[in-house]
């Protein structure tokens, strides 16, 4: 059955509006009587039947409600230095498939991409759509949040105060990811700060250590591309806590 993000949830019924309605009607060409699955970012999913197709909405009658165990127990966020469009889109799509809780686009000194104002807002809107489509494809019930583009000083306010911060850094030669994670709590959020194409300046790493209590870690002896580092680190943390089987 095709999956849709619920626009409005009622009593034994939900509605699909806007792009979700258009996708059902114009792209998939579903009809009254067809069965679908809806999710509303609360952890629940609903098996439903299409009851009515109207100009502005599709009405779906709920047949069954479930809470599938598909979300990662440990909430893991990526704070990713701005990279060229396709690279950020790749990280968002694959990070969603793997199980990230959200992504913060981060302005850094060596970032090639510069985003401000309405251009930044438009890009975040596009990234959120990519995350939403990847959530449907991977049968998730919570769509990862793509935060507004932020500077270093804005990081701390975006996530809970109990967040545990990690920063993979090529000049860190001794501290490994596994050695740090053994002292972390799987019940509290973890945020991975990933550099842009040009990597971090040393001052940025020192700032994260001082203001976020971030632990710098090594991802091994090889230099990874920004998008590779993001997905490798995310995979390693998820695997450490058993979320990848």
PDB file of C-alpha atoms in Angstrom:
ATOM      1  CA  UNK A   1       0.000   0.000   0.000  1.00  0.00           C
ATOM      2  CA  UNK A   2       1.157   3.526  -0.776  1.00  0.00           C
ATOM      3  CA  UNK A   3       2.115   5.744   2.174  1.00  0.00           C
ATOM      4  CA  UNK A   4       1.046   9.348   2.781  1.00  0.00           C
ATOM      5  CA  UNK A   5       1.698  12.009   5.401  1.00  0.00           C
ATOM      6  CA  UNK A   6      -1.604  12.898   7.028  1.00  0.00           C
ATOM      7  CA  UNK A   7      -2.700  16.515   6.628  1.00  0.00           C
ATOM      8  CA  UNK A   8      -5.441  16.419   9.270  1.00  0.00           C
ATOM      9  CA  UNK A   9      -6.462  13.660  11.683  1.00  0.00           C
ATOM     10  CA  UNK A  10     -10.039  13.246  12.902  1.00  0.00           C
ATOM     11  CA  UNK A  11     -12.144  10.645  14.691  1.00  0.00           C
ATOM     12  CA  UNK A  12     -11.805   7.398  12.678  1.00  0.00           C
ATOM     13  CA  UNK A  13     -10.859   9.447   9.618  1.00  0.00           C
ATOM     14  CA  UNK A  14      -8.022  11.518   8.185  1.00  0.00           C
ATOM     15  CA  UNK A  15      -7.612  13.914   5.290  1.00  0.00           C
ATOM     16  CA  UNK A  16      -4.910  14.361   2.669  1.00  0.00           C
ATOM     17  CA  UNK A  17      -4.495  17.865   1.277  1.00  0.00           C
ATOM     18  CA  UNK A  18      -2.087  19.848  -0.903  1.00  0.00           C
ATOM     19  CA  UNK A  19       0.808  17.814  -2.373  1.00  0.00           C
ATOM     20  CA  UNK A  20      -0.367  14.597  -0.669  1.00  0.00           C
ATOM     21  CA  UNK A  21      -3.790  14.868  -2.289  1.00  0.00           C
ATOM     22  CA  UNK A  22      -2.225  15.659  -5.676  1.00  0.00           C
ATOM     23  CA  UNK A  23       0.132  12.690  -5.424  1.00  0.00           C
ATOM     24  CA  UNK A  24      -2.721  10.294  -4.659  1.00  0.00           C
ATOM     25  CA  UNK A  25      -5.057  11.615  -7.347  1.00  0.00           C
ATOM     26  CA  UNK A  26      -2.853  12.788 -10.207  1.00  0.00           C
ATOM     27  CA  UNK A  27       0.306  10.699  -9.888  1.00  0.00           C
ATOM     28  CA  UNK A  28      -0.860   7.384  -8.442  1.00  0.00           C
ATOM     29  CA  UNK A  29      -4.419   7.732  -9.801  1.00  0.00           C
ATOM     30  CA  UNK A  30      -5.925   5.966  -6.818  1.00  0.00           C
ATOM     31  CA  UNK A  31      -9.705   5.809  -6.507  1.00  0.00           C
ATOM     32  CA  UNK A  32     -12.425   5.477  -3.915  1.00  0.00           C
ATOM     33  CA  UNK A  33     -12.109   2.056  -2.298  1.00  0.00           C
ATOM     34  CA  UNK A  34      -8.322   1.820  -2.613  1.00  0.00           C
ATOM     35  CA  UNK A  35      -6.370   1.163   0.571  1.00  0.00           C
ATOM     36  CA  UNK A  36      -3.440   3.256   1.762  1.00  0.00           C
ATOM     37  CA  UNK A  37      -1.310   3.893   4.857  1.00  0.00           C
ATOM     38  CA  UNK A  38      -1.074   7.282   6.584  1.00  0.00           C
ATOM     39  CA  UNK A  39       1.313   8.553   9.259  1.00  0.00           C
ATOM     40  CA  UNK A  40       1.238  11.778  11.260  1.00  0.00           C
ATOM     41  CA  UNK A  41       4.739  12.070  12.811  1.00  0.00           C
ATOM     42  CA  UNK A  42       3.540  10.882  16.236  1.00  0.00           C
ATOM     43  CA  UNK A  43       4.857   7.330  15.854  1.00  0.00           C
ATOM     44  CA  UNK A  44       1.511   5.945  14.699  1.00  0.00           C
ATOM     45  CA  UNK A  45       0.482   4.709  11.285  1.00  0.00           C
ATOM     46  CA  UNK A  46      -3.032   4.084  10.026  1.00  0.00           C
ATOM     47  CA  UNK A  47      -4.297   1.612   7.478  1.00  0.00           C
ATOM     48  CA  UNK A  48      -7.179   3.301   5.707  1.00  0.00           C
ATOM     49  CA  UNK A  49      -9.521   3.217   2.730  1.00  0.00           C
ATOM     50  CA  UNK A  50     -10.138   6.138   0.372  1.00  0.00           C
ATOM     51  CA  UNK A  51     -13.732   7.225   1.023  1.00  0.00           C
ATOM     52  CA  UNK A  52     -14.092  10.482  -0.900  1.00  0.00           C
ATOM     53  CA  UNK A  53     -12.038  12.497  -3.388  1.00  0.00           C
ATOM     54  CA  UNK A  54     -12.845  16.205  -3.507  1.00  0.00           C
ATOM     55  CA  UNK A  55     -11.372  19.326  -5.084  1.00  0.00           C
ATOM     56  CA  UNK A  56      -9.202  20.232  -2.071  1.00  0.00           C
ATOM     57  CA  UNK A  57      -8.877  17.012  -0.089  1.00  0.00           C
ATOM     58  CA  UNK A  58      -9.134  13.243   0.056  1.00  0.00           C
ATOM     59  CA  UNK A  59     -11.090  11.709   2.941  1.00  0.00           C
ATOM     60  CA  UNK A  60      -9.796   8.380   4.239  1.00  0.00           C
ATOM     61  CA  UNK A  61     -11.568   6.085   6.697  1.00  0.00           C
ATOM     62  CA  UNK A  62      -9.257   4.520   9.279  1.00  0.00           C
ATOM     63  CA  UNK A  63      -9.383   0.714   9.387  1.00  0.00           C
ATOM     64  CA  UNK A  64      -6.528  -0.007  11.782  1.00  0.00           C
ATOM     65  CA  UNK A  65      -4.019   1.896  13.942  1.00  0.00           C
ATOM     66  CA  UNK A  66      -0.539   0.604  14.744  1.00  0.00           C
ATOM     67  CA  UNK A  67       2.724   1.755  16.348  1.00  0.00           C
ATOM     68  CA  UNK A  68       5.450  -0.086  14.392  1.00  0.00           C
ATOM     69  CA  UNK A  69       8.907  -0.220  15.955  1.00  0.00           C
ATOM     70  CA  UNK A  70      10.760   1.340  13.038  1.00  0.00           C
ATOM     71  CA  UNK A  71      12.267   4.454  14.638  1.00  0.00           C
ATOM     72  CA  UNK A  72      15.734   4.482  16.221  1.00  0.00           C
ATOM     73  CA  UNK A  73      15.582   4.315  20.012  1.00  0.00           C
ATOM     74  CA  UNK A  74      18.466   6.772  20.306  1.00  0.00           C
ATOM     75  CA  UNK A  75      17.698  10.158  18.749  1.00  0.00           C
ATOM     76  CA  UNK A  76      20.675  11.052  16.558  1.00  0.00           C
ATOM     77  CA  UNK A  77      20.957  14.420  14.829  1.00  0.00           C
ATOM     78  CA  UNK A  78      23.366  15.641  12.177  1.00  0.00           C
ATOM     79  CA  UNK A  79      24.667  19.209  12.273  1.00  0.00           C
ATOM     80  CA  UNK A  80      26.150  19.290   8.784  1.00  0.00           C
ATOM     81  CA  UNK A  81      28.361  22.022   7.405  1.00  0.00           C
ATOM     82  CA  UNK A  82      26.773  23.475   4.281  1.00  0.00           C
ATOM     83  CA  UNK A  83      27.886  21.604   1.182  1.00  0.00           C
ATOM     84  CA  UNK A  84      26.925  21.898  -2.460  1.00  0.00           C
ATOM     85  CA  UNK A  85      23.240  21.187  -3.083  1.00  0.00           C
ATOM     86  CA  UNK A  86      23.440  17.618  -4.315  1.00  0.00           C
ATOM     87  CA  UNK A  87      25.676  16.555  -1.448  1.00  0.00           C
ATOM     88  CA  UNK A  88      23.331  17.960   1.200  1.00  0.00           C
ATOM     89  CA  UNK A  89      20.388  16.321  -0.530  1.00  0.00           C
ATOM     90  CA  UNK A  90      22.223  12.993  -0.548  1.00  0.00           C
ATOM     91  CA  UNK A  91      22.982  13.219   3.179  1.00  0.00           C
ATOM     92  CA  UNK A  92      19.372  14.151   3.978  1.00  0.00           C
ATOM     93  CA  UNK A  93      17.883  11.370   1.880  1.00  0.00           C
ATOM     94  CA  UNK A  94      20.214   8.615   3.074  1.00  0.00           C
ATOM     95  CA  UNK A  95      20.315   9.911   6.646  1.00  0.00           C
ATOM     96  CA  UNK A  96      16.526   9.686   6.741  1.00  0.00           C
ATOM     97  CA  UNK A  97      16.613   6.137   5.414  1.00  0.00           C
ATOM     98  CA  UNK A  98      19.159   5.148   8.058  1.00  0.00           C
ATOM     99  CA  UNK A  99      17.188   6.671  10.935  1.00  0.00           C
ATOM    100  CA  UNK A 100      18.436  10.160  11.832  1.00  0.00           C
ATOM    101  CA  UNK A 101      16.107  12.274  13.963  1.00  0.00           C
ATOM    102  CA  UNK A 102      16.892  15.541  12.186  1.00  0.00           C
ATOM    103  CA  UNK A 103      19.498  17.665  10.434  1.00  0.00           C
ATOM    104  CA  UNK A 104      20.801  21.165  11.164  1.00  0.00           C
ATOM    105  CA  UNK A 105      22.399  22.927   8.150  1.00  0.00           C
ATOM    106  CA  UNK A 106      25.423  24.676   9.684  1.00  0.00           C
ATOM    107  CA  UNK A 107      27.311  27.705   8.382  1.00  0.00           C
ATOM    108  CA  UNK A 108      31.065  27.138   8.674  1.00  0.00           C
ATOM    109  CA  UNK A 109      34.086  29.169   7.623  1.00  0.00           C
ATOM    110  CA  UNK A 110      35.231  26.852   4.857  1.00  0.00           C
ATOM    111  CA  UNK A 111      31.783  26.095   3.433  1.00  0.00           C
ATOM    112  CA  UNK A 112      31.527  26.555  -0.327  1.00  0.00           C
ATOM    113  CA  UNK A 113      27.787  27.152  -0.180  1.00  0.00           C
ATOM    114  CA  UNK A 114      26.522  30.409   1.326  1.00  0.00           C
ATOM    115  CA  UNK A 115      22.845  30.617   2.250  1.00  0.00           C
ATOM    116  CA  UNK A 116      21.029  33.606   3.735  1.00  0.00           C
ATOM    117  CA  UNK A 117      17.491  34.960   4.000  1.00  0.00           C
ATOM    118  CA  UNK A 118      14.794  33.769   1.627  1.00  0.00           C
ATOM    119  CA  UNK A 119      17.259  31.649  -0.337  1.00  0.00           C
ATOM    120  CA  UNK A 120      18.076  29.691   2.831  1.00  0.00           C
ATOM    121  CA  UNK A 121      14.375  29.291   3.670  1.00  0.00           C
ATOM    122  CA  UNK A 122      13.596  28.005   0.169  1.00  0.00           C
ATOM    123  CA  UNK A 123      16.425  25.503   0.340  1.00  0.00           C
ATOM    124  CA  UNK A 124      15.308  24.219   3.758  1.00  0.00           C
ATOM    125  CA  UNK A 125      11.778  23.766   2.387  1.00  0.00           C
ATOM    126  CA  UNK A 126      13.176  21.684  -0.463  1.00  0.00           C
ATOM    127  CA  UNK A 127      15.317  19.626   1.933  1.00  0.00           C
ATOM    128  CA  UNK A 128      12.279  18.961   4.126  1.00  0.00           C
ATOM    129  CA  UNK A 129      10.406  17.585   1.122  1.00  0.00           C
ATOM    130  CA  UNK A 130      13.328  15.273   0.353  1.00  0.00           C
ATOM    131  CA  UNK A 131      13.299  14.072   3.947  1.00  0.00           C
ATOM    132  CA  UNK A 132       9.562  13.486   3.768  1.00  0.00           C
ATOM    133  CA  UNK A 133       9.789  11.412   0.599  1.00  0.00           C
ATOM    134  CA  UNK A 134      12.648   9.364   2.057  1.00  0.00           C
ATOM    135  CA  UNK A 135      10.612   8.765   5.229  1.00  0.00           C
ATOM    136  CA  UNK A 136       7.774   7.336   3.139  1.00  0.00           C
ATOM    137  CA  UNK A 137      10.117   5.181   1.087  1.00  0.00           C
ATOM    138  CA  UNK A 138      11.798   3.700   4.174  1.00  0.00           C
ATOM    139  CA  UNK A 139       8.457   3.125   5.967  1.00  0.00           C
ATOM    140  CA  UNK A 140       9.246   5.477   8.822  1.00  0.00           C
ATOM    141  CA  UNK A 141       6.510   6.961  11.003  1.00  0.00           C
ATOM    142  CA  UNK A 142       8.402  10.122  11.981  1.00  0.00           C
ATOM    143  CA  UNK A 143       9.745  12.496   9.357  1.00  0.00           C
ATOM    144  CA  UNK A 144      13.131  13.941  10.389  1.00  0.00           C
ATOM    145  CA  UNK A 145      13.071  17.700  10.952  1.00  0.00           C
ATOM    146  CA  UNK A 146      15.301  19.851   8.770  1.00  0.00           C
ATOM    147  CA  UNK A 147      16.108  22.884  10.902  1.00  0.00           C
ATOM    148  CA  UNK A 148      16.719  26.409   9.663  1.00  0.00           C
ATOM    149  CA  UNK A 149      20.251  27.220   8.521  1.00  0.00           C
ATOM    150  CA  UNK A 150      22.180  28.322  11.606  1.00  0.00           C
ATOM    151  CA  UNK A 151      25.531  29.590  12.855  1.00  0.00           C
ATOM    152  CA  UNK A 152      27.615  27.931  15.557  1.00  0.00           C
ATOM    153  CA  UNK A 153      26.151  30.192  18.229  1.00  0.00           C
ATOM    154  CA  UNK A 154      22.639  28.968  17.427  1.00  0.00           C
ATOM    155  CA  UNK A 155      23.320  25.250  17.708  1.00  0.00           C
ATOM    156  CA  UNK A 156      22.743  24.766  21.408  1.00  0.00           C
ATOM    157  CA  UNK A 157      19.260  26.302  21.430  1.00  0.00           C
ATOM    158  CA  UNK A 158      17.957  23.951  18.738  1.00  0.00           C
ATOM    159  CA  UNK A 159      18.331  20.681  20.642  1.00  0.00           C
ATOM    160  CA  UNK A 160      17.536  19.587  24.217  1.00  0.00           C
ATOM    161  CA  UNK A 161      20.028  20.666  26.922  1.00  0.00           C
ATOM    162  CA  UNK A 162      20.883  17.004  27.567  1.00  0.00           C
ATOM    163  CA  UNK A 163      22.183  16.543  24.003  1.00  0.00           C
ATOM    164  CA  UNK A 164      25.568  14.819  23.767  1.00  0.00           C
ATOM    165  CA  UNK A 165      27.766  16.346  21.063  1.00  0.00           C
ATOM    166  CA  UNK A 166      30.374  14.632  18.888  1.00  0.00           C
ATOM    167  CA  UNK A 167      32.621  16.237  16.295  1.00  0.00           C
ATOM    168  CA  UNK A 168      34.589  13.987  13.912  1.00  0.00           C
ATOM    169  CA  UNK A 169      37.875  15.786  13.211  1.00  0.00           C
ATOM    170  CA  UNK A 170      40.766  14.700  11.005  1.00  0.00           C
ATOM    171  CA  UNK A 171      43.372  16.039  13.450  1.00  0.00           C
ATOM    172  CA  UNK A 172      42.023  13.920  16.308  1.00  0.00           C
ATOM    173  CA  UNK A 173      44.379  10.933  16.404  1.00  0.00           C
ATOM    174  CA  UNK A 174      43.647   9.157  19.677  1.00  0.00           C
ATOM    175  CA  UNK A 175      39.978   9.375  20.712  1.00  0.00           C
ATOM    176  CA  UNK A 176      37.772   6.888  18.865  1.00  0.00           C
ATOM    177  CA  UNK A 177      34.021   6.867  18.482  1.00  0.00           C
ATOM    178  CA  UNK A 178      33.561   3.637  20.427  1.00  0.00           C
ATOM    179  CA  UNK A 179      35.652   4.880  23.342  1.00  0.00           C
ATOM    180  CA  UNK A 180      33.429   7.953  23.695  1.00  0.00           C
ATOM    181  CA  UNK A 181      30.081   6.237  23.157  1.00  0.00           C
ATOM    182  CA  UNK A 182      30.636   3.873  26.094  1.00  0.00           C
ATOM    183  CA  UNK A 183      30.241   6.894  28.363  1.00  0.00           C
ATOM    184  CA  UNK A 184      27.201   8.280  26.514  1.00  0.00           C
ATOM    185  CA  UNK A 185      23.581   7.545  27.377  1.00  0.00           C
ATOM    186  CA  UNK A 186      21.424   5.966  24.696  1.00  0.00           C
ATOM    187  CA  UNK A 187      18.402   7.615  26.356  1.00  0.00           C
ATOM    188  CA  UNK A 188      19.604  11.146  25.570  1.00  0.00           C
ATOM    189  CA  UNK A 189      19.989  12.763  22.118  1.00  0.00           C
ATOM    190  CA  UNK A 190      23.321  12.617  20.294  1.00  0.00           C
ATOM    191  CA  UNK A 191      24.384  15.251  17.757  1.00  0.00           C
ATOM    192  CA  UNK A 192      27.157  14.685  15.222  1.00  0.00           C
ATOM    193  CA  UNK A 193      28.785  17.875  13.901  1.00  0.00           C
ATOM    194  CA  UNK A 194      30.092  17.210  10.396  1.00  0.00           C
ATOM    195  CA  UNK A 195      32.385  19.543   8.498  1.00  0.00           C
ATOM    196  CA  UNK A 196      31.890  20.927   4.956  1.00  0.00           C
ATOM    197  CA  UNK A 197      34.009  20.019   1.917  1.00  0.00           C
ATOM    198  CA  UNK A 198      36.973  21.996   3.242  1.00  0.00           C
ATOM    199  CA  UNK A 199      36.744  20.614   6.762  1.00  0.00           C
ATOM    200  CA  UNK A 200      36.723  22.554  10.041  1.00  0.00           C
ATOM    201  CA  UNK A 201      39.088  25.276  11.087  1.00  0.00           C
ATOM    202  CA  UNK A 202      40.755  24.449  14.397  1.00  0.00           C
ATOM    203  CA  UNK A 203      39.023  27.391  16.077  1.00  0.00           C
ATOM    204  CA  UNK A 204      35.617  25.925  15.219  1.00  0.00           C
ATOM    205  CA  UNK A 205      36.485  22.626  16.862  1.00  0.00           C
ATOM    206  CA  UNK A 206      37.771  24.436  19.958  1.00  0.00           C
ATOM    207  CA  UNK A 207      34.553  26.466  20.100  1.00  0.00           C
ATOM    208  CA  UNK A 208      32.432  23.298  19.970  1.00  0.00           C
ATOM    209  CA  UNK A 209      34.520  21.717  22.711  1.00  0.00           C
ATOM    210  CA  UNK A 210      34.211  24.756  24.965  1.00  0.00           C
ATOM    211  CA  UNK A 211      30.583  25.761  24.407  1.00  0.00           C
ATOM    212  CA  UNK A 212      28.920  22.421  23.614  1.00  0.00           C
ATOM    213  CA  UNK A 213      31.237  20.105  25.534  1.00  0.00           C
ATOM    214  CA  UNK A 214      31.668  18.328  22.197  1.00  0.00           C
ATOM    215  CA  UNK A 215      33.970  15.326  22.109  1.00  0.00           C
ATOM    216  CA  UNK A 216      36.289  15.288  19.093  1.00  0.00           C
ATOM    217  CA  UNK A 217      36.698  11.831  17.611  1.00  0.00           C
ATOM    218  CA  UNK A 218      38.561  10.068  14.811  1.00  0.00           C
ATOM    219  CA  UNK A 219      36.751   8.153  12.069  1.00  0.00           C
ATOM    220  CA  UNK A 220      39.952   6.371  11.066  1.00  0.00           C
ATOM    221  CA  UNK A 221      43.173   7.126   9.197  1.00  0.00           C
ATOM    222  CA  UNK A 222      41.581   8.050   5.861  1.00  0.00           C
ATOM    223  CA  UNK A 223      40.178  11.466   4.992  1.00  0.00           C
ATOM    224  CA  UNK A 224      36.489  11.165   4.156  1.00  0.00           C
ATOM    225  CA  UNK A 225      34.362  13.436   2.008  1.00  0.00           C
ATOM    226  CA  UNK A 226      31.808  15.466   3.946  1.00  0.00           C
ATOM    227  CA  UNK A 227      28.851  13.366   2.835  1.00  0.00           C
ATOM    228  CA  UNK A 228      30.719  10.118   3.495  1.00  0.00           C
ATOM    229  CA  UNK A 229      31.735  11.237   6.988  1.00  0.00           C
ATOM    230  CA  UNK A 230      28.142  12.186   7.849  1.00  0.00           C
ATOM    231  CA  UNK A 231      26.638   8.861   6.826  1.00  0.00           C
ATOM    232  CA  UNK A 232      29.540   6.781   8.174  1.00  0.00           C
ATOM    233  CA  UNK A 233      29.346   8.436  11.590  1.00  0.00           C
ATOM    234  CA  UNK A 234      25.547   8.127  11.691  1.00  0.00           C
ATOM    235  CA  UNK A 235      25.747   4.449  10.756  1.00  0.00           C
ATOM    236  CA  UNK A 236      28.402   3.732  13.375  1.00  0.00           C
ATOM    237  CA  UNK A 237      26.396   5.352  16.176  1.00  0.00           C
ATOM    238  CA  UNK A 238      23.168   3.603  15.146  1.00  0.00           C
ATOM    239  CA  UNK A 239      25.049   0.307  14.940  1.00  0.00           C
ATOM    240  CA  UNK A 240      26.622   0.839  18.368  1.00  0.00           C
ATOM    241  CA  UNK A 241      23.163   1.064  19.932  1.00  0.00           C
ATOM    242  CA  UNK A 242      21.763  -1.857  17.946  1.00  0.00           C
ATOM    243  CA  UNK A 243      19.431   0.121  15.714  1.00  0.00           C
ATOM    244  CA  UNK A 244      20.716  -1.466  12.508  1.00  0.00           C
ATOM    245  CA  UNK A 245      20.150  -5.051  13.570  1.00  0.00           C
TER     246      UNK A 245
END
